[in-house]
Short mmCIF file of C-alpha atoms and ligand atoms in Angstrom, two decimals:
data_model
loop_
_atom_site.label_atom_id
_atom_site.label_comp_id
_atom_site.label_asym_id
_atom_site.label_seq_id
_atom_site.Cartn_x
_atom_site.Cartn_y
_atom_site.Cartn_z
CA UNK A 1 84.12 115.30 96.44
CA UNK A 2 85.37 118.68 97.85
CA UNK A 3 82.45 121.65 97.84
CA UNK A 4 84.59 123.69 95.28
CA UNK A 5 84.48 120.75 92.64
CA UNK A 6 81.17 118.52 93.16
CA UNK A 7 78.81 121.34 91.43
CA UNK A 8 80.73 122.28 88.46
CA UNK A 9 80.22 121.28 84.83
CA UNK A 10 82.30 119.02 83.88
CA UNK A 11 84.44 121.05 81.24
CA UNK A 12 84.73 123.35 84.22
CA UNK A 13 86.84 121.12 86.47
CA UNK A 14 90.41 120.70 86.31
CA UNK A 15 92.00 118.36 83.50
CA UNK A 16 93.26 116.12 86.91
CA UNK A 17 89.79 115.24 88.28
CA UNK A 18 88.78 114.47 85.01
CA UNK A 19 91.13 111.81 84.27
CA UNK A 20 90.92 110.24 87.64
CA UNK A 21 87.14 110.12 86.84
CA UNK A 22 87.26 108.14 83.34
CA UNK A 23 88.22 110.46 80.40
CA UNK A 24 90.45 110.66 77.85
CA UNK A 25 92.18 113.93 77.53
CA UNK A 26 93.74 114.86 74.32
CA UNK A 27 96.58 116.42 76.34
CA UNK A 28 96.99 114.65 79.80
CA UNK A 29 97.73 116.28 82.99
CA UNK A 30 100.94 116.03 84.69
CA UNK A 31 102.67 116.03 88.16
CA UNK A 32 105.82 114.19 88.97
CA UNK A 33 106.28 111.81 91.98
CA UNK A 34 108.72 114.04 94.59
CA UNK A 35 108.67 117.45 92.91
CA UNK A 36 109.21 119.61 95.70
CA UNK A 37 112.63 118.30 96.54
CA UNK A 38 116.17 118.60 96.33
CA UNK A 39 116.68 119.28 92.33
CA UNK A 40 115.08 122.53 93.46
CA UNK A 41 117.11 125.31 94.13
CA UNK A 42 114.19 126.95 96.18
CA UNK A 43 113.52 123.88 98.11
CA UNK A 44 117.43 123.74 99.09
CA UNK A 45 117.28 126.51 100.32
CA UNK A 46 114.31 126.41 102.58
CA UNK A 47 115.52 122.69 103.60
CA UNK A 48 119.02 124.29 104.89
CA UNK A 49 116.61 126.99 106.84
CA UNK A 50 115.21 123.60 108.42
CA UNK A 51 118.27 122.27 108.78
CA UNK A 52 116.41 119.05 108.92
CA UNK A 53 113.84 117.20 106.60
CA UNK A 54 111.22 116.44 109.67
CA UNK A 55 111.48 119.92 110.85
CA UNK A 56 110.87 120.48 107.20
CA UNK A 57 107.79 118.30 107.22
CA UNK A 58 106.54 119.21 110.66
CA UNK A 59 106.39 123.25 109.75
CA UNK A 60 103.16 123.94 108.42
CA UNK A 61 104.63 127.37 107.13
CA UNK A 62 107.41 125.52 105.56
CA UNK A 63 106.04 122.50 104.43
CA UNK A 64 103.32 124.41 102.83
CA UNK A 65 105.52 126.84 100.91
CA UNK A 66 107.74 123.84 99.28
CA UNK A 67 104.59 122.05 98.71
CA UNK A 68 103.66 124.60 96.18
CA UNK A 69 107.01 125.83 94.90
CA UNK A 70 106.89 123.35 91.94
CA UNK A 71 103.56 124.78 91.21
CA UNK A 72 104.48 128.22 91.07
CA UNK A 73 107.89 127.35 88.43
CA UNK A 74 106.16 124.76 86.16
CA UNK A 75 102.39 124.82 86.86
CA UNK A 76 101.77 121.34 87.65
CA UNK A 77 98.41 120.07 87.09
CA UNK A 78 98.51 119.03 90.78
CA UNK A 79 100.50 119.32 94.29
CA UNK A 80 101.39 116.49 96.06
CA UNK A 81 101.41 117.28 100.12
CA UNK A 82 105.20 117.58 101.43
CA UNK A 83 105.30 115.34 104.14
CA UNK A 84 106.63 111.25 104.41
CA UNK A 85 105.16 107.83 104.43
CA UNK A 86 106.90 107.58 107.93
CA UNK A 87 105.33 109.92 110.41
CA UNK A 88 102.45 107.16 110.53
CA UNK A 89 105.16 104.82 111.94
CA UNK A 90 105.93 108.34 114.41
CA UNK A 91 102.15 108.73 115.41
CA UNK A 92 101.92 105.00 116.27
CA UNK A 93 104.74 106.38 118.59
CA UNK A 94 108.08 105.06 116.86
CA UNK A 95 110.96 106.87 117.04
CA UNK A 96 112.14 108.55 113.73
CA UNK A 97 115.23 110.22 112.44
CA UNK A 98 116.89 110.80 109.11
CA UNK A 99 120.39 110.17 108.75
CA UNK A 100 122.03 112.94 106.19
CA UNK A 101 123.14 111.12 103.13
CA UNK A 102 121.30 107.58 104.07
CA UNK A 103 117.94 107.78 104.61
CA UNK A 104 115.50 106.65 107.44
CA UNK A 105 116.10 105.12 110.47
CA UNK A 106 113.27 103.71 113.79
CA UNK A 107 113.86 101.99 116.40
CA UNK A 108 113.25 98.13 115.25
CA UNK A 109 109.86 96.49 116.06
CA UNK A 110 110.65 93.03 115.86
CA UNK A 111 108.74 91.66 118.94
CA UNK A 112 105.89 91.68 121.06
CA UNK A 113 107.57 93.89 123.82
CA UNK A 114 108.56 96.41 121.58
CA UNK A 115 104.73 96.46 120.17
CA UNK A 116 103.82 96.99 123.48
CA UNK A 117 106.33 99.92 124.50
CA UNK A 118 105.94 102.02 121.40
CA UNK A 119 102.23 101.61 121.51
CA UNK A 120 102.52 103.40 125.17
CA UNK A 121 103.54 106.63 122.77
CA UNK A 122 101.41 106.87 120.80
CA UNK A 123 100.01 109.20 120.35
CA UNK A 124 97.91 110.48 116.37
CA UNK A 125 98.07 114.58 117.28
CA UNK A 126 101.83 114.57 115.99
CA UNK A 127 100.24 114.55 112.74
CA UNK A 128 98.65 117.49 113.46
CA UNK A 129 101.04 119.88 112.04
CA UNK A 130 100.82 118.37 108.63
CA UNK A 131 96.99 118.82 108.64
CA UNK A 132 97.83 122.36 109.14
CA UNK A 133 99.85 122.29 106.30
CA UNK A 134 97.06 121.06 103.95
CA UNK A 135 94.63 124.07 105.04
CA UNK A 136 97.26 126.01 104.35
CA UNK A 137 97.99 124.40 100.84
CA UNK A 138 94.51 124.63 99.89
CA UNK A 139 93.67 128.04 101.03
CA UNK A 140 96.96 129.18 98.67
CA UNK A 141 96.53 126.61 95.41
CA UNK A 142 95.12 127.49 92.18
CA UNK A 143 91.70 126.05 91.57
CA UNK A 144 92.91 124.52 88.70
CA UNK A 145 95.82 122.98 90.49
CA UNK A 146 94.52 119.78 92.26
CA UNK A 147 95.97 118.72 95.16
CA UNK A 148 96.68 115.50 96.66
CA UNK A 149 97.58 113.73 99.73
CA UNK A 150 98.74 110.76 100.47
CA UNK A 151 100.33 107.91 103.14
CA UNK A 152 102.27 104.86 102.65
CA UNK A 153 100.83 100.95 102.14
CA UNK A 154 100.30 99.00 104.98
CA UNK A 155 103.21 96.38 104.21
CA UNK A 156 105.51 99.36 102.61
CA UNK A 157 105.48 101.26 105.96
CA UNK A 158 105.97 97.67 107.67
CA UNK A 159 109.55 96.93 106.31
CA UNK A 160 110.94 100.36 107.47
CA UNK A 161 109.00 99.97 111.24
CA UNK A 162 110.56 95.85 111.24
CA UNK A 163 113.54 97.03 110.32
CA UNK A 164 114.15 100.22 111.37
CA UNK A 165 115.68 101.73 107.89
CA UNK A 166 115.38 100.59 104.05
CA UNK A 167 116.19 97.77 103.24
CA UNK A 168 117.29 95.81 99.64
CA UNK A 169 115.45 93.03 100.13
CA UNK A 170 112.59 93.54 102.65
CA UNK A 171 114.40 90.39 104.68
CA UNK A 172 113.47 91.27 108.44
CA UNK A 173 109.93 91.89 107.32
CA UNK A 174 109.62 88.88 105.45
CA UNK A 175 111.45 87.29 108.45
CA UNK A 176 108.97 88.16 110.40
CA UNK A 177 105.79 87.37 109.11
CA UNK A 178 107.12 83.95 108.06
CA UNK A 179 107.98 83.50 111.85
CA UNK A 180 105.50 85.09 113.65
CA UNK A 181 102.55 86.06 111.23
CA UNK A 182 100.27 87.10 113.94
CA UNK A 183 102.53 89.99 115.51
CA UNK A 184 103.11 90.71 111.95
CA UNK A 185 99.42 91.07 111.21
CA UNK A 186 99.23 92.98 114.67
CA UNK A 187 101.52 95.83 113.05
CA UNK A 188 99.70 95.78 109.52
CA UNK A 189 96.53 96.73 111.68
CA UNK A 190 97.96 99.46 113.35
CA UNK A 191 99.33 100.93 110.32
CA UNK A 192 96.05 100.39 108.14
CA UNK A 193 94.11 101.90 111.75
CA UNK A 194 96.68 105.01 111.81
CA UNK A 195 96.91 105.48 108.10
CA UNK A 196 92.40 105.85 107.85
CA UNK A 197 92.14 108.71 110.19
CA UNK A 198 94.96 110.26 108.64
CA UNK A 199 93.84 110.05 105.46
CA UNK A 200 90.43 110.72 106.39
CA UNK A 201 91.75 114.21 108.43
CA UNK A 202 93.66 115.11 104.82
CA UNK A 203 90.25 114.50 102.67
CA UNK A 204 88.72 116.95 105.47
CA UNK A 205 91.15 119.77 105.59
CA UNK A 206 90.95 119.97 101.51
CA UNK A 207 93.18 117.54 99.58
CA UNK A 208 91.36 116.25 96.73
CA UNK A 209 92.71 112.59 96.41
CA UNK A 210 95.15 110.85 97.60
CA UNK A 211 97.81 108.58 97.22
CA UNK A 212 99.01 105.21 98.81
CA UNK A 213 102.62 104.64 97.88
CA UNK A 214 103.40 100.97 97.89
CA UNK A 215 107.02 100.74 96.99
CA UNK A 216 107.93 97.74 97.87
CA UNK A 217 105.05 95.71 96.52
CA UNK A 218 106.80 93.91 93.70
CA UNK A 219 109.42 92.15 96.52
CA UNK A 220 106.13 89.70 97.58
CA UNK A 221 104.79 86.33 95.74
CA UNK A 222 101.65 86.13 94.93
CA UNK A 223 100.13 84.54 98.18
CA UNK A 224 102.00 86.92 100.41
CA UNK A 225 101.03 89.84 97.84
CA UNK A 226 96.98 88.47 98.63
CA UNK A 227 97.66 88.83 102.77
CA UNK A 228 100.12 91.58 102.85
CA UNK A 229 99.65 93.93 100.28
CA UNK A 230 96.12 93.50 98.74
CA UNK A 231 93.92 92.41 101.74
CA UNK A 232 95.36 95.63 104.06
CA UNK A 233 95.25 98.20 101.43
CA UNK A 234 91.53 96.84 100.62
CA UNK A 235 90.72 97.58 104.32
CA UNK A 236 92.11 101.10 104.27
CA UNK A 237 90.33 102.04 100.91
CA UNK A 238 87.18 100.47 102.65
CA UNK A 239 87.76 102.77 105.70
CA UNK A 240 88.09 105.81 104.20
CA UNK A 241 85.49 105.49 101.96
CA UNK A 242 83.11 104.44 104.97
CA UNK A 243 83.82 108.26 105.77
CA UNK A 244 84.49 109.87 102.41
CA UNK A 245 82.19 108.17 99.90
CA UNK A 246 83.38 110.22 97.48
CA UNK A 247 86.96 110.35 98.29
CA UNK A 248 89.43 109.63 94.99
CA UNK A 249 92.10 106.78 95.87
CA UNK A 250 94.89 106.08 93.36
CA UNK A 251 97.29 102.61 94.67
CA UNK A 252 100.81 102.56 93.64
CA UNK A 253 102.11 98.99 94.14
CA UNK A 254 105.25 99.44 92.72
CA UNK A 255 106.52 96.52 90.60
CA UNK A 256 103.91 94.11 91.32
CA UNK A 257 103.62 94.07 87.05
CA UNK A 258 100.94 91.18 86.10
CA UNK A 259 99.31 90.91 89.92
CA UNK A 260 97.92 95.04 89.58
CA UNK A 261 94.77 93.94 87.20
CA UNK A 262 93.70 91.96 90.33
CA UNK A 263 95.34 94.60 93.05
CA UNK A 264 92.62 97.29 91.61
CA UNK A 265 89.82 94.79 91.32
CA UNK A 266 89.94 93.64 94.82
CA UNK A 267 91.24 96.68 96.37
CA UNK A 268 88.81 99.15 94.89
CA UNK A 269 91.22 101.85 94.17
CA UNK A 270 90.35 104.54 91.34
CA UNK A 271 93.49 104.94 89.76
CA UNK A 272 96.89 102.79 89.88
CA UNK A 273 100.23 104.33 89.26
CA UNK A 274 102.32 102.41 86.86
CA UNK A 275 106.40 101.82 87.12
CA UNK A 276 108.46 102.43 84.66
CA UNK A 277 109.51 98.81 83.52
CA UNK A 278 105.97 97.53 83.77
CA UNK A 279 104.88 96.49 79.67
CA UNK A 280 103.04 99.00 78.37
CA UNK A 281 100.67 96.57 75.99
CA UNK A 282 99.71 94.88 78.96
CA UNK A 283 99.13 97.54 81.04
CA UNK A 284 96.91 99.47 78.48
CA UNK A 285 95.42 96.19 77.89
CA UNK A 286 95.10 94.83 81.42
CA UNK A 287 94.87 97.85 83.45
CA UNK A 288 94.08 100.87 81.63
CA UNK A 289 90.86 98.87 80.52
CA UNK A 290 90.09 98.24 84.59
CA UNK A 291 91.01 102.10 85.54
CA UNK A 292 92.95 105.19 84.65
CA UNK A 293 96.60 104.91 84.72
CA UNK A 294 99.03 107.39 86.04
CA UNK A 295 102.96 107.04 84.92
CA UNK A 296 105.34 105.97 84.07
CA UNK A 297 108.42 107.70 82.37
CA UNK A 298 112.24 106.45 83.81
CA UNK A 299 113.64 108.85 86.01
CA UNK A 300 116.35 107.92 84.93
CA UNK A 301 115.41 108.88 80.95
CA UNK A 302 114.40 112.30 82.84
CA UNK A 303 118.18 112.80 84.12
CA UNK A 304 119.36 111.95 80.95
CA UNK A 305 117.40 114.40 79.00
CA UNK A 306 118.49 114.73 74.64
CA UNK A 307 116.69 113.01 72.22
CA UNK A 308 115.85 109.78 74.33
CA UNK A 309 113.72 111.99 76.52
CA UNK A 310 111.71 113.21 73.99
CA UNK A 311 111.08 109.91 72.10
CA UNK A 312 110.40 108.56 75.91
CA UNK A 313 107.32 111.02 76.35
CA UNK A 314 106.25 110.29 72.99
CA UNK A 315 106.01 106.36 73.69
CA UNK A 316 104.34 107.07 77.01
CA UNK A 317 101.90 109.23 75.19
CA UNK A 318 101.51 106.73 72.47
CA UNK A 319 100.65 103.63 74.95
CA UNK A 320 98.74 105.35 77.19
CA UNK A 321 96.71 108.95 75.59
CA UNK A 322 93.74 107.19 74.03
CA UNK A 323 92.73 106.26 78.23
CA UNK A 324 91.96 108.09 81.02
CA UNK A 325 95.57 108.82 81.68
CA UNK A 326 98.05 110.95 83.92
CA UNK A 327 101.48 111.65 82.76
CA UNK A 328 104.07 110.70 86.07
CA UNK A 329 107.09 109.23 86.15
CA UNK A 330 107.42 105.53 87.42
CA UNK A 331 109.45 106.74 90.62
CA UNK A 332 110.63 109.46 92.59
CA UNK A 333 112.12 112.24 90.40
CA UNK A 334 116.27 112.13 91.21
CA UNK A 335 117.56 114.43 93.62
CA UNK A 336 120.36 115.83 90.26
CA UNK A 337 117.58 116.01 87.75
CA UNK A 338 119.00 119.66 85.61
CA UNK A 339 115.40 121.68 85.68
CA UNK A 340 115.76 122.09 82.26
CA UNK A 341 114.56 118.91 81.76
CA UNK A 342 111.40 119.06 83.48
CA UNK A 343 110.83 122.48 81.22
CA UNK A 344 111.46 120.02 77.86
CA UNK A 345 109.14 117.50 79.60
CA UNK A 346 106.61 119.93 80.32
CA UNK A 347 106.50 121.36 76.72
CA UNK A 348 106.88 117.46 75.50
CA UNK A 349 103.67 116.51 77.22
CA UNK A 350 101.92 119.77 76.55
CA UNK A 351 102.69 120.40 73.05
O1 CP3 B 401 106.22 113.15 96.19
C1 CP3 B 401 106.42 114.13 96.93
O2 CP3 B 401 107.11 115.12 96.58
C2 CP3 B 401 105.70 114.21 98.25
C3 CP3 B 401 106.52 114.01 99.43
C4 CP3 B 401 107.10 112.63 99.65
C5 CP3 B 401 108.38 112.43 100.21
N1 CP3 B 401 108.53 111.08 100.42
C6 CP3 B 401 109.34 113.48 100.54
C7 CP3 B 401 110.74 113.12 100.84
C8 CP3 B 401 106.52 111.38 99.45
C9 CP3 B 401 105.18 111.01 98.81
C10 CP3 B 401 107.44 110.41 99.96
C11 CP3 B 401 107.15 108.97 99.95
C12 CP3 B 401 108.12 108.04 100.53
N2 CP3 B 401 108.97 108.25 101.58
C13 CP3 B 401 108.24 106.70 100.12
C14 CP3 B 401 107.41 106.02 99.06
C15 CP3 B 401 107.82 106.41 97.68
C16 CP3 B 401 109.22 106.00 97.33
O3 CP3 B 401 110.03 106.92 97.14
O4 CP3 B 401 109.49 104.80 97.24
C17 CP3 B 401 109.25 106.12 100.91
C18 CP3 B 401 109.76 104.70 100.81
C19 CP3 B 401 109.69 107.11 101.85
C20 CP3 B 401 110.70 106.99 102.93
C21 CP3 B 401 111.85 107.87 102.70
N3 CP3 B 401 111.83 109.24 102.83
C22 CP3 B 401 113.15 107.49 102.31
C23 CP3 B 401 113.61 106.06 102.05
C24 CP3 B 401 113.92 108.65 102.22
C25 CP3 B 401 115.40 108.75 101.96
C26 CP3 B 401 115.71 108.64 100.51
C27 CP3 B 401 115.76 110.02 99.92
O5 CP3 B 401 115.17 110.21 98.84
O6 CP3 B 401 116.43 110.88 100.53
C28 CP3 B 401 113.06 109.77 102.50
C29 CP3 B 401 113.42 111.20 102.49
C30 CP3 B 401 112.56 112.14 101.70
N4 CP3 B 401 111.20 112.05 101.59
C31 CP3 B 401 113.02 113.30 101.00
C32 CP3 B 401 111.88 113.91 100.48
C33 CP3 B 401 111.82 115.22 99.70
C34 CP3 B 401 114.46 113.79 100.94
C35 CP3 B 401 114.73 114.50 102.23
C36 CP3 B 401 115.77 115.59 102.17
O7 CP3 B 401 115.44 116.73 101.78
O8 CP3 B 401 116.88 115.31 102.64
#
């Protein structure tokens, strides 16, 4: 626990924490997946300043002041750091670039050779900058504002390092650990290595849980969910626990559906972030029973907005507000979301 929280009563500490630590709230708290982003006026702006997202993410200044614009217009019940699941793949010395339009792009690690070279660079201070950005984020939040931080799975940040962008289908990954499991394995290491200290370095400069985003959990079978997805994230929750009893961990294995009752059990996360298709009986029954849940309105209903937006929330609400619950979406809020309809969400959940 952080020194500002550990000592106060617990009616005293913010409607987040609480959740995260077992209760039922009669109105949950909220935060969205991606809300400092491009839907934001504010954060388009600052982003063109940038003129690129990592010089975006790599500005403490910067990254700080988006981090908290969607604080300051809605009043979140918590900030999420501004930063990306893929400067661990750039501190385990990988080059990384965004293409405008597209997305991410490395240089492919699909051998031994490769392993070797990028290791040569690498090199964990070029996340130094971001842990900058969360003293900065801290010193500046509201006390009732949590904040969180946050890195990507182990076998989510493998597909993008295998195959050096997104991919449908996770193919060169899964090409790769059904051909050479042990190089695979290799990478999965560094990453869960990488991804403790800088988790660890977050809890320390002042984030108050954190995240691991697994989006591309629900693309493995069970047995390859058990070694690629379950045993590696176990490790990292074990490893930054071993130096942060206290710290909170919330999993997001995106679409793995029925296999998340046994993700949280063997993992040991706190909290589990739902998707949007999962069912909601089960997952009240199944999960919210194991943990608190955090989720898991459609983005897409979000866009939308009218009627269907509102009778959305309310079915969210209805599966989930008798648990400890968080009000999310399932994914990433969309890039031409109108902010109006985070302001009807926002009243939705909080009326
Ligand atoms: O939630 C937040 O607001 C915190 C910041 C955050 C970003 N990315 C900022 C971002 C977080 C937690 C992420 C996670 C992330 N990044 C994931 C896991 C969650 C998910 O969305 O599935 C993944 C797979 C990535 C990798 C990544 N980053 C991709 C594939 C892309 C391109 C797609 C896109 O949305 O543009 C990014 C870029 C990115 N990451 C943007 C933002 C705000 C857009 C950059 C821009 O301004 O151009």
């Amino acid at each position: 626990m952080s020194p500002a929280t550990q000592d106060r009563p617990a009616l005293d500490r913010p409607a987040f924490l609480r959740a995260l630590s077992g209760e039922a709230l009669p109105t949950p708290p909220i935060w969205m997946m991606r809300q400092a982003g491009r839907y934001l006026p504010e954060y388009r702006a600052l982003r063109a300043k940038a003129g690129s997202f990592l010089s975006l993410c790599y500005n403490p200044e910067w990254a700080a002041e988006v981090t908290l614009q969607p604080i300051r217009r809605f009043g979140f019940d918590a900030a999420i750091l501004f930063s990306d699941i893929l400067v661990v793949p750039q501190a385990l010395g990988q080059k990384l670039w965004f293409v405008e339009g597209e997305g991410p792009r490395l240089e492919p690690v699909a051998d031994e050779r490769r392993l070797g070279e990028i290791e040569a660079q690498a090199d964990q201070d070029v996340l130094a900058p971001v842990i900058e950005t969360v003293r900065r984020v801290r010193a500046s939040l509201p006390r009732e504002t949590t904040f969180i931080g946050f890195c990507g799975a182990p076998w989510t940040v493998a597909t993008y390092m295998v195959a050096g962008r997104g991919t449908p289908d996770q193919g060169p990954a899964k090409a790769l650990f059904g051909s050479d499991p042990a190089l695979f394995q290799k990478i999965i290491d560094r990453i869960v290595d990488a991804s403790i200290d800088y988790l660890a370095a977050q809890i320390e400069a002042g984030v108050d849980a954190v995240q691991i985003f697994d989006s591309w959990a629900g693309s493995l079978g069970p047995d390859d969910f058990e070694r690629w997805c379950v045993t590696p994230t176990r490790r990292l929750v074990a490893g930054v626990r071993a130096r942060h009893p206290q710290a909170r961990i919330i999993g997001f294995p995106r679409g793995a559906g029925r296999l998340i009752p046994h993700y949280v059990q063997a993992t040991g996360v706190d909290a589990v972030g739902l998707e949007s298709d999962i069912d909601r009986a089960f997952a009240r029954d199944e999960i919210q029973s194991l943990v608190p849940v955090q989720g898991n309105l459609d983005p897409l209903v979000l866009r939308a907005g009218g009627p269907e937006l509102e009778r959305e929330v309310a079915a969210v609400r209805e599966a989930f507000g008798a648990g400890p619950f968080v009000f999310n979406l399932g994914h990433g809020i969309l890039p031409d979301t109108p902010i109006a309809h985070v302001e009807r969400l926002l009243a939705a959940v909080r009326a």
